[in-house]
Coordinates of C-alpha atoms in Angstrom, one line a residue:
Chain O
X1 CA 0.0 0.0 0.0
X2 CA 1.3 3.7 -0.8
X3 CA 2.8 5.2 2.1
X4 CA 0.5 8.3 1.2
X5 CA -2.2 6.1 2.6
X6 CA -1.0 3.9 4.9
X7 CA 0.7 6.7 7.0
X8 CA -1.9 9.4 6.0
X9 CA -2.4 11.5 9.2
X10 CA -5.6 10.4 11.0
X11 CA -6.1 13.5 13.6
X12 CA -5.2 17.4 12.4
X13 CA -2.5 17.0 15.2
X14 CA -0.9 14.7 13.3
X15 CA -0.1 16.8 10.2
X16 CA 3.8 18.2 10.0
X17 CA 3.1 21.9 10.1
X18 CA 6.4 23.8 10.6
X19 CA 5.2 27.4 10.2
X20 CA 4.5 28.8 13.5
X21 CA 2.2 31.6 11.8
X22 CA 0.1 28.7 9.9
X23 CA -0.4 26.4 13.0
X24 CA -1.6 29.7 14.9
X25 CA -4.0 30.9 12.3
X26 CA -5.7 27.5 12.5
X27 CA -5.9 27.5 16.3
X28 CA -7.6 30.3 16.0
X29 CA -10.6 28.0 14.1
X30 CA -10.1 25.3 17.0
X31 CA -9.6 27.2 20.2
X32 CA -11.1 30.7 19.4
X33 CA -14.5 30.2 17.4
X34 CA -12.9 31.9 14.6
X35 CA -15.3 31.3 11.5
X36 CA -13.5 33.5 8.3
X37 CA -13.4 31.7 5.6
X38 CA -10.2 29.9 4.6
X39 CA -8.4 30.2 1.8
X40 CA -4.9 27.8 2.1
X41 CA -3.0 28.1 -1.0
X42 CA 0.2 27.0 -1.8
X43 CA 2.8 24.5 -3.8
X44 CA 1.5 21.3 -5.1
X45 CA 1.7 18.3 -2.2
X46 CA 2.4 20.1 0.9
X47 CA -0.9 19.5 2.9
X48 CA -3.8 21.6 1.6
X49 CA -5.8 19.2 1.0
X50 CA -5.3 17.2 4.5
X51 CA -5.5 20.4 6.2
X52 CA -9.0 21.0 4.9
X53 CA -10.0 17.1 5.8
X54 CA -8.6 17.4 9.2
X55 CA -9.3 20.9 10.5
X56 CA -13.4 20.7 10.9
X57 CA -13.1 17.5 12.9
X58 CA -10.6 19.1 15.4
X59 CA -12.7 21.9 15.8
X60 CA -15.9 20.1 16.5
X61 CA -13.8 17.9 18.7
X62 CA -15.3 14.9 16.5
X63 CA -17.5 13.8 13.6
X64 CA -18.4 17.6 11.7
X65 CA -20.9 17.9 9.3
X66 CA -18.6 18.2 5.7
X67 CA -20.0 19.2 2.4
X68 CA -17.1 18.7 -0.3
X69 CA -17.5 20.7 -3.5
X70 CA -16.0 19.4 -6.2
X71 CA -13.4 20.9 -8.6
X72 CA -15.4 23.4 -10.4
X73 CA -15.0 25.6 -13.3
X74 CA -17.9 28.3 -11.9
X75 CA -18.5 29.8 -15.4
X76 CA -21.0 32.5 -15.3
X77 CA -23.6 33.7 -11.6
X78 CA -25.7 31.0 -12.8
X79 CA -23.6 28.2 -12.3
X80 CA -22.9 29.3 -8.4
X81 CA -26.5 30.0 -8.2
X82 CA -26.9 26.2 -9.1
X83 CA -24.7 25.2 -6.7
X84 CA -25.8 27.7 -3.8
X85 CA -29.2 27.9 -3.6
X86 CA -30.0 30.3 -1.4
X87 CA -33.0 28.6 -0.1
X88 CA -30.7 26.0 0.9
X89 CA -30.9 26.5 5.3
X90 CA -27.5 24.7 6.2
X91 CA -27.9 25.9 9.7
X92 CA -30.8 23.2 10.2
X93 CA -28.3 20.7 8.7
X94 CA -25.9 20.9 11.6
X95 CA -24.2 23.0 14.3
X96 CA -22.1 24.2 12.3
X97 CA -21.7 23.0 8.2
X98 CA -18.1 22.8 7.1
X99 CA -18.2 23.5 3.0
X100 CA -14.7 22.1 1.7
X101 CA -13.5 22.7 -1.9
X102 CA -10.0 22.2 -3.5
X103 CA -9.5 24.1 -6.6
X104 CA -12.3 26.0 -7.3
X105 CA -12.2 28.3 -10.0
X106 CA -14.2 31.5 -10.8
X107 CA -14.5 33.4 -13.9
X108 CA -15.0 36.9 -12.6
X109 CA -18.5 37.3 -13.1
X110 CA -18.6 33.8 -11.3
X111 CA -16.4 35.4 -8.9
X112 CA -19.2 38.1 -7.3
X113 CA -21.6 35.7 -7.2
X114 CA -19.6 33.7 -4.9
X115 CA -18.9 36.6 -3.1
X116 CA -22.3 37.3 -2.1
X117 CA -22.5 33.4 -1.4
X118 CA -19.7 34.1 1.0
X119 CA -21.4 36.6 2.7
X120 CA -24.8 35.3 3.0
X121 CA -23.6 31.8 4.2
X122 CA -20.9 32.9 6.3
X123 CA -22.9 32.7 10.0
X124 CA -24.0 29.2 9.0
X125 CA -21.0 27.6 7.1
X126 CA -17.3 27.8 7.1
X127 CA -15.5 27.7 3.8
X128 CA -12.2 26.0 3.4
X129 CA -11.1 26.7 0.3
X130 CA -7.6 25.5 -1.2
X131 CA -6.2 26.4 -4.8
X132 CA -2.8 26.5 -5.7
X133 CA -3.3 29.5 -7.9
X134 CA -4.0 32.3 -5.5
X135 CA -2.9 34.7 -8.1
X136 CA -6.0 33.8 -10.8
X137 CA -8.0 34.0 -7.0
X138 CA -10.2 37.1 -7.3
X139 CA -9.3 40.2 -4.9
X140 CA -12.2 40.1 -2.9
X141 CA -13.5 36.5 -2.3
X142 CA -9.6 36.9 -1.1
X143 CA -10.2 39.8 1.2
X144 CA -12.9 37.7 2.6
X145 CA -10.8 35.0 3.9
X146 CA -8.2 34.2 5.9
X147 CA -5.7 33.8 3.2
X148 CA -2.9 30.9 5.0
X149 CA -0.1 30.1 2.3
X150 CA 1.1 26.5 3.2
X151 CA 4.8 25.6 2.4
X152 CA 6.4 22.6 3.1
X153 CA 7.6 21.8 6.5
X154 CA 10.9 21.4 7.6
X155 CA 13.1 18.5 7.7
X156 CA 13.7 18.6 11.5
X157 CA 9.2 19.0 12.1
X158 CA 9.8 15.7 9.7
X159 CA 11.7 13.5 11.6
X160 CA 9.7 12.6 14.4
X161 CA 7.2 10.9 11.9
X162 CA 9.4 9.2 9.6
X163 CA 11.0 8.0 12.6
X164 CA 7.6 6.9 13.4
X165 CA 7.4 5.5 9.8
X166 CA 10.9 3.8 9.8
X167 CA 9.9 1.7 13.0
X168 CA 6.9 0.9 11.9
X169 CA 8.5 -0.8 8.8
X170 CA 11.1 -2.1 10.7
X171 CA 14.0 0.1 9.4
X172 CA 16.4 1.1 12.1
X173 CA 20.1 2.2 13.3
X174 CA 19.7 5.7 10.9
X175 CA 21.4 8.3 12.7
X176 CA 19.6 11.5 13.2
X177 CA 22.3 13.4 11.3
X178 CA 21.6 11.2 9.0
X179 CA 18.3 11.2 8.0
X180 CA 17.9 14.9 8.5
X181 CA 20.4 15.2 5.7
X182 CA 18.0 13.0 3.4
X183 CA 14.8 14.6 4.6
X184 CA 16.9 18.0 3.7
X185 CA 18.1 16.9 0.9
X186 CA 14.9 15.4 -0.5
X187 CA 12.9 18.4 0.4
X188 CA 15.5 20.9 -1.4
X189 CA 14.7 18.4 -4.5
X190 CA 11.0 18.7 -4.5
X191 CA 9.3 21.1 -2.2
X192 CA 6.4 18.4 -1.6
X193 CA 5.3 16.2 1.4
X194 CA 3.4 13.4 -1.5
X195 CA 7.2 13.7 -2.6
X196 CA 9.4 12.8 0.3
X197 CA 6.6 9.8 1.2
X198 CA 7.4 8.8 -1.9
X199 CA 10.9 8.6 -1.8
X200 CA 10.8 7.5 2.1
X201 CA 8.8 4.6 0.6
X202 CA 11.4 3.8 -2.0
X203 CA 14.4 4.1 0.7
X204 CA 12.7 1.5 2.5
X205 CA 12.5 -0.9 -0.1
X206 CA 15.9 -0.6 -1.1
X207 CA 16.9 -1.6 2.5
X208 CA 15.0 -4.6 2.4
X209 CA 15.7 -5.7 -0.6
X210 CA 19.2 -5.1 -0.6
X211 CA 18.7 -7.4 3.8
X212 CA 17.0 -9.8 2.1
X213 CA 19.5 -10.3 -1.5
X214 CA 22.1 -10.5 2.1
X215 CA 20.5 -11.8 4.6
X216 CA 23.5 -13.5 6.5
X217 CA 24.6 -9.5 7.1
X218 CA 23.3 -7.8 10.2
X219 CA 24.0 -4.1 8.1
X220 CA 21.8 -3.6 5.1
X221 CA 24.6 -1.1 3.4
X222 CA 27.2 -4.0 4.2
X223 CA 28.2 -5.4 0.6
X224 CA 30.5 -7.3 -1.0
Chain R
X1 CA -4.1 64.7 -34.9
X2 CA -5.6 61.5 -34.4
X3 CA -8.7 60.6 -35.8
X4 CA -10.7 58.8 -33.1
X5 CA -13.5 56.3 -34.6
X6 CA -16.0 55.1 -32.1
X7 CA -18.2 51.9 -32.7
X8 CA -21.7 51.6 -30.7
X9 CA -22.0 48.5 -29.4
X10 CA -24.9 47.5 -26.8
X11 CA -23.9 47.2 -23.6
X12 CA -24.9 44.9 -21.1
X13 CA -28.9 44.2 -20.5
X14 CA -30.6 41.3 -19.9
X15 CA -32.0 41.2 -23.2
X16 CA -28.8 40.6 -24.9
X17 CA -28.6 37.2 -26.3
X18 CA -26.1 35.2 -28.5
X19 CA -27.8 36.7 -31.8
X20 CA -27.1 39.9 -30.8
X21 CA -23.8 39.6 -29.7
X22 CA -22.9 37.3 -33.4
X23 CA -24.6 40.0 -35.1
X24 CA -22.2 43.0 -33.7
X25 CA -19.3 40.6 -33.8
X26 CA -20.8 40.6 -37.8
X27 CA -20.4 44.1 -38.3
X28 CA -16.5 44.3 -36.4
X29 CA -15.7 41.6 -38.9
X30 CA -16.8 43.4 -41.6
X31 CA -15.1 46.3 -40.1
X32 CA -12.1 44.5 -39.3
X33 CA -11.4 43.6 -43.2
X34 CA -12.3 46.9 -44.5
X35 CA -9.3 48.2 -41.6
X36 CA -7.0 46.0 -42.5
X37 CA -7.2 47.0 -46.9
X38 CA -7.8 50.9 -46.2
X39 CA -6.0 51.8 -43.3
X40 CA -2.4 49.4 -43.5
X41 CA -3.4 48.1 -39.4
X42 CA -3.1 51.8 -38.2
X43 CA -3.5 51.7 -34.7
X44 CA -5.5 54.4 -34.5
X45 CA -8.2 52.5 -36.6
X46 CA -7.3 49.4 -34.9
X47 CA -8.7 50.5 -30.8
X48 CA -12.3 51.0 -32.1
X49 CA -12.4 47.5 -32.9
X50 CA -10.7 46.2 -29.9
X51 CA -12.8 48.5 -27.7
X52 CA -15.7 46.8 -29.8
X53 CA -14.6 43.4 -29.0
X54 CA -14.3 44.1 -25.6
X55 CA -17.6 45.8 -25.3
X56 CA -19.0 42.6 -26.9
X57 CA -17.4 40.1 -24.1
X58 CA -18.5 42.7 -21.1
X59 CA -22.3 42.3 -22.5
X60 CA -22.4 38.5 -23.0
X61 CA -20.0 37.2 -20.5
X62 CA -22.0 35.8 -17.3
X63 CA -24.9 35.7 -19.1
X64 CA -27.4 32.8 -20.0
X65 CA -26.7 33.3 -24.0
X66 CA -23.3 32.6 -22.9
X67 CA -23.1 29.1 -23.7
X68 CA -25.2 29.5 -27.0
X69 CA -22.9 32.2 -27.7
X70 CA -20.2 29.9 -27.6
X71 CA -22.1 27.4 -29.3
X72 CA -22.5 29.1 -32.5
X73 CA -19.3 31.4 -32.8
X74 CA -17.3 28.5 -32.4
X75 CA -19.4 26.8 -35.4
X76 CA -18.8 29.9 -37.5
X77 CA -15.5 30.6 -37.2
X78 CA -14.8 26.3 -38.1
X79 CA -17.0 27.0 -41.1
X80 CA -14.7 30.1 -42.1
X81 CA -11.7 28.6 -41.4
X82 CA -12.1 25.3 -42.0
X83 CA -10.2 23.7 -39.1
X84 CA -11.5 22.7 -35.9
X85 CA -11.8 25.1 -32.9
X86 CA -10.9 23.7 -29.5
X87 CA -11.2 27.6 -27.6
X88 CA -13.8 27.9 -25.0
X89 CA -12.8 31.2 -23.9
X90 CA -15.0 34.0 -24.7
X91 CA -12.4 36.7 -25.2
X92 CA -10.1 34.3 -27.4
X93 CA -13.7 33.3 -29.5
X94 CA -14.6 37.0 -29.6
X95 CA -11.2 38.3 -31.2
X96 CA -10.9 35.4 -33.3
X97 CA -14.4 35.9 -34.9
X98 CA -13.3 39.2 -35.8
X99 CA -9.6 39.0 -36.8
X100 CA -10.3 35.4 -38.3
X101 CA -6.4 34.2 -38.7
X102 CA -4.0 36.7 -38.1
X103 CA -2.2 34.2 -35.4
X104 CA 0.8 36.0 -33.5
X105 CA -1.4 39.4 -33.6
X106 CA -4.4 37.7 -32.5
X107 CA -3.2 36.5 -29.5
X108 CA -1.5 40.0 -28.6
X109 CA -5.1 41.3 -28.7
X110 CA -6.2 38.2 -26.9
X111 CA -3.6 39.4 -24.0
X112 CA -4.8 43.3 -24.2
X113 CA -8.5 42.4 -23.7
X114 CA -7.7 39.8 -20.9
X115 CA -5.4 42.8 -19.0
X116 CA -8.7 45.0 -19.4
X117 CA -10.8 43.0 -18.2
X118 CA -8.5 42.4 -15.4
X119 CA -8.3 45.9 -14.3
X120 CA -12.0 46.1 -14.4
X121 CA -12.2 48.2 -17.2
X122 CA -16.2 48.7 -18.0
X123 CA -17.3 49.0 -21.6
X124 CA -17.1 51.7 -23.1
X125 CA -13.8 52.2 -21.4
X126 CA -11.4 50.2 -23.5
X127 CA -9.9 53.3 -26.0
X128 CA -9.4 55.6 -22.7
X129 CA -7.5 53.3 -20.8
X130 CA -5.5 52.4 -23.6
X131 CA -5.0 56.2 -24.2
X132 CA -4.1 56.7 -20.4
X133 CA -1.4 54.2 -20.4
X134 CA -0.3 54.7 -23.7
X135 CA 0.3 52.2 -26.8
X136 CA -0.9 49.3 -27.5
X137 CA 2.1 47.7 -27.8
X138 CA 2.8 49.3 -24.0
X139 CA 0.2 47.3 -22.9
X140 CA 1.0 44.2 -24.7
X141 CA 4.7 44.0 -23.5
X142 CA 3.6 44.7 -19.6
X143 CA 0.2 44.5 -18.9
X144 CA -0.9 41.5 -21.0
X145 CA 1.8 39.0 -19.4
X146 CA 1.7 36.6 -16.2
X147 CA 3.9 36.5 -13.2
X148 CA 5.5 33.8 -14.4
X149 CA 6.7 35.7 -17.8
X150 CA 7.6 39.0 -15.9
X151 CA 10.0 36.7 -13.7
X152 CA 11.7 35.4 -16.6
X153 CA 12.2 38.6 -18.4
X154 CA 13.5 40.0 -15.4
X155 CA 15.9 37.1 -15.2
X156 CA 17.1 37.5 -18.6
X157 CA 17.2 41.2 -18.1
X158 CA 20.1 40.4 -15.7
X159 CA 21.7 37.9 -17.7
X160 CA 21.8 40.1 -20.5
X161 CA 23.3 42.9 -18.2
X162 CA 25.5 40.5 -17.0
X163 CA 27.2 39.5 -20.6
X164 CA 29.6 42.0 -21.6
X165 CA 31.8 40.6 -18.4
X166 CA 31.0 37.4 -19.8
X167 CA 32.1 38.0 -23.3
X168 CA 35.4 39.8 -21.5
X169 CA 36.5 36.8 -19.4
X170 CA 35.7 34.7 -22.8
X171 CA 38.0 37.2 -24.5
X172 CA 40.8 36.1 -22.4
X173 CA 40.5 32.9 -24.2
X174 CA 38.4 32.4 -27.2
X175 CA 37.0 29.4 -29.0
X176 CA 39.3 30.7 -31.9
X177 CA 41.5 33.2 -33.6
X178 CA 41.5 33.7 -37.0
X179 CA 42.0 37.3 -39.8
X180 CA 39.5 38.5 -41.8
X181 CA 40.4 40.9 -43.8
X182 CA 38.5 43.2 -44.8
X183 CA 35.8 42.9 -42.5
X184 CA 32.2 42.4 -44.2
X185 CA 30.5 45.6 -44.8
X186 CA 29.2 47.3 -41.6
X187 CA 31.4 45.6 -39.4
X188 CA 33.8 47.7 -37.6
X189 CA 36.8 46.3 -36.0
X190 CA 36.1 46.6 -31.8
X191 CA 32.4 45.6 -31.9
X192 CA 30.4 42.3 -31.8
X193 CA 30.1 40.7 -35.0
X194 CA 27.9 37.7 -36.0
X195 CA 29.4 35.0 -37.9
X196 CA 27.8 32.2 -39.5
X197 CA 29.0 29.3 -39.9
X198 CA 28.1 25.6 -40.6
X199 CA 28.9 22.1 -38.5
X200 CA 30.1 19.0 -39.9
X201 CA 29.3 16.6 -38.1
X202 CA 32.2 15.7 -35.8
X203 CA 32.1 18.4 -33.8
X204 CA 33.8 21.0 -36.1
X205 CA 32.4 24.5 -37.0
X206 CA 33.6 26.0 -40.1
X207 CA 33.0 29.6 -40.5
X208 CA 31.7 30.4 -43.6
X209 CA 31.4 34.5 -43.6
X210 CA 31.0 37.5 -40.9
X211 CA 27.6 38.6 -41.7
X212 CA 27.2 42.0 -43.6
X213 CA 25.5 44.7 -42.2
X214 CA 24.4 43.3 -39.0
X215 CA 21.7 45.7 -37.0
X216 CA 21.6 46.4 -33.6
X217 CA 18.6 44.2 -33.3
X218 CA 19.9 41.0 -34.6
X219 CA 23.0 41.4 -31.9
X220 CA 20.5 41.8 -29.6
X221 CA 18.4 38.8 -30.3
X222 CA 22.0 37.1 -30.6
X223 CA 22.6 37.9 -26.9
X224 CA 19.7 37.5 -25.7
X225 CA 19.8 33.7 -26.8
X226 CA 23.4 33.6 -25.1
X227 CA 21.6 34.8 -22.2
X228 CA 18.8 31.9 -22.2
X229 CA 21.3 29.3 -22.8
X230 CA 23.5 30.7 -19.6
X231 CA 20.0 30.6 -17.6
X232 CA 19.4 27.3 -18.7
X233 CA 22.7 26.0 -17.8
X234 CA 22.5 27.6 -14.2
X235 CA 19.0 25.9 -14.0
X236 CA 20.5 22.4 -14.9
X237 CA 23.7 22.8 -13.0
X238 CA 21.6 23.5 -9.4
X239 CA 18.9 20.9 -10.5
X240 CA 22.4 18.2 -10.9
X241 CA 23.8 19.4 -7.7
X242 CA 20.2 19.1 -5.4
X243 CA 20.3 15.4 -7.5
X244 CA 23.9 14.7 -6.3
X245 CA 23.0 15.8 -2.6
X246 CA 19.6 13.7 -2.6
X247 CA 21.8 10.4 -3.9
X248 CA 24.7 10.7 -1.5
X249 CA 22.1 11.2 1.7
X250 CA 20.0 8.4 0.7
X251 CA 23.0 6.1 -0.2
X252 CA 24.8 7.3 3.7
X253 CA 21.3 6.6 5.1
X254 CA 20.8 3.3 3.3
X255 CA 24.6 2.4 4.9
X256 CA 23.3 2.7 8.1
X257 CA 20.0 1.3 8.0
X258 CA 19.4 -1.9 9.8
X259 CA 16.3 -4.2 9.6
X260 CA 14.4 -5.9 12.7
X261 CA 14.6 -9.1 11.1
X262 CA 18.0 -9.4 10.2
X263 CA 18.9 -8.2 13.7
X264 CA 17.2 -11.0 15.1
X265 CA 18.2 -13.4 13.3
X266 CA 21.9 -12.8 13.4
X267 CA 21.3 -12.9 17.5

């Protein structure tokens, strides 16, 4: 099974967030009632998406109430009419309605219907929105959120969880030097979390193969 | 002075369907080709249909003929042209209707409309915002580009500065020394000259003449494809050493990595 899913975070607590200013922002949602709209943007793979999953379930403190939208091209007001009715009541659908999207785009007619959306819905629902093309985002559906831009973490907020990772596949004796250099290392290669799973799950495949094509050697790197 | 033409054109109301909007796109086209015999593409002649364009997309974008509009403008102009027509955009549907196949300049206008529209620029509003920052070729070069193509002409930009200490250090030792003499026409004796020559095959140039009467703007273009070739060197150089640096760690982690199992079964 793909690391990405095997070792996907369960809990919001469990996402690798190194920016101090991000994980604050988002406490705000959790601990302070916060209910701007949220627009996360940012490079391809480092946690938008599992931000959005995670974050209405820690503030609830359990199961919330999630309405996905898919990726949409919103053409003209008619389209976001269709998919905002505004005789739709979401406060009778739960406490509080959590209305998720990743990549949504607007034309900019689309763009202030939505923003009336945003305004008419915003006691009821809270948007979590994630595109990673904040510049084609218009102005003011961006003024109306709480634009986070999500980068990926550090190598050292890494290596408890591929610590974590390496145990749990029964890969050890790595030096922490060590395997901060290949976090670093793979994270100056491609700025993406998807990425470094990826090559994490490779890594650990070479060790095994290469114990099990020597299996009399206690040291995987040990060759002839 | 210049003579400033003004086209009507509807603006928006909810009456305004796809006919309507064909029908003025009709009348630009016909515009358009009378321009384009009579006037030799003067720019002055040229706004009025661009501001007519525009005025055309601010009345039928967002509305319900929208789709229709699309519809049927993308039918006409594969009927005129004879060649399919993948576009969905509006704009690029709008400018094409009226400029049929004028490729490179079509998709300058394309650019010029899109930056409008950007800026918010209501109808009716096109030729005075074009007036107010200047020509439309002002507008094409800086307004009409992405983030993404303003960082790379700022890049080159600096390369380009950057060369003539480049050609000086290659001075010092050059790919090769040989006499002309005379020098081709317009070539004078401390400057940059272009040469052309031709490969053979194994890795040999021959140089065949200097060329004649060389203009400023075909050393510039020269330099400016130094210039990418330099960037695209840097780029490949940095993306070999992060490579490098991503094989060494994993091969020193992969030295020190130990399995369970093995451990086990040694002890």
């Amino acid at each position: 099974m793909s690391y990405l899913i095997k070792y996907k975070p369960k809990l919001f607590s469990d996402i690798v967030i190194s920016s101090l200013e991000v994980k604050t922002k988002l406490d705000t949602y959790i601990y302070a009632g916060n209910k701007q709209p949220i627009l996360l943007y940012g490079g391809y793979g480092v946690g938008k998406s599992l931000i959005s999953e995670l974050l209405p379930s820690a503030i609830v403190g359990g199961d919330a109430y999630i309405e996905k939208i898919p990726a949409t091209d919103f053409r003209t007001t008619a389209d976001v009419k269709a998919a905002f009715p505004r005789n739709r009541f979401y406060n009778n659908l739960a406490d509080r309605v959590f209305l998720v999207s990743h990549e949504i785009n607007f034309t900019s007619t689309a763009s202030e219907a939505f923003r009336d959306i945003v305004d008419y819905l915003q006691e009821d629902v809270q948007f979590i929105l994630s595109t990673n093309e904040f510049r084609r985002m218009d102005g003011g559906i961006v003024d109306r959120c709480n634009a986070i831009e999500i980068v990926a973490s550090k190598a050292n907020d890494w290596l408890p969880r591929v610590k974590m990772i390496l145990q749990k596949e029964s890969v050890c004796g790595i030096p922490d030097a060590v395997l901060l250099d290949f976090l670093n290392a793979q994270l100056a290669h491609q700025k993406s979390h998807r990425k470094l799973l990826e090559a994490l799950e490779i890594f650990v495949f070479q060790c095994k193969r290469d114990s099990s094509n020597n299996s009399t050697l206690r040291k995987v790197g040990q060759r002839k | 002075m210049k003579k400033r033409v003004t086209i009507n054109v509807r603006t928006l109301d909810n009456k305004f369907n796809a006919c309507d909007a064909l029908r003025q796109l009709d009348s630009l086209f016909t515009k358009r080709e009378a321009w384009q015999i009579q006037y030799e593409n003067s720019t002055a002649e040229l706004l009025p249909l661009l501001s007519g364009c525009y005025d055309t997309f601010k009345a039928i974008k967002g509305q319900r003929a929208e789709k229709k509009f699309i519809e049927v403008a993308r039918e006409k102009i594969e009927t005129r042209i004879n060649k399919k027509v993948t576009d969905k955009s509006v704009m690029s549907l709008i400018v094409r209707y009226v400029f049929d196949r004028d490729g490179r300049r079509i998709n300058n206008y394309i650019r010029t409309l899109k930056a409008a529209h950007e800026e918010k620029i209501s109808a009716g509003g096109f030729i005075d915002w074009v007036a107010g920052i200047g020509e439309l070729e002002d507008i094409i070069f800086v307004k009409g580009v992405t983030y993404q193509t303003k960082k790379k002409r700022f890049e080159l930009d600096g390369k380009i500065k950057e060369l003539d200490d480049y050609f000086a250090e290659l001075l010092e030792e050059p790919v090769a020394t040989f006499q002309v003499n005379p020098l081709p026409l317009g070539n004078n004796d401390d400057e940059l000259i272009l040469l052309l020559g031709k490969a053979d095959g194994n890795g040999v140039i021959n140089v065949l003449t200097a060329i004649p009467n060389a203009s400023d703007g075909m050393i510039d273009s020269a330099k400016r494809k130094i210039a990418e070739a330099l960037i695209e060197h840097e780029v490949f150089l940095v993306k070999q050493k992060v490579k490098g640096a991503v094989k060494k760690a994993s091969a020193k982690a992969l030295e020190s990595a130990t399995i369970y199992k093995e451990v086990s079964n040694v002890a």
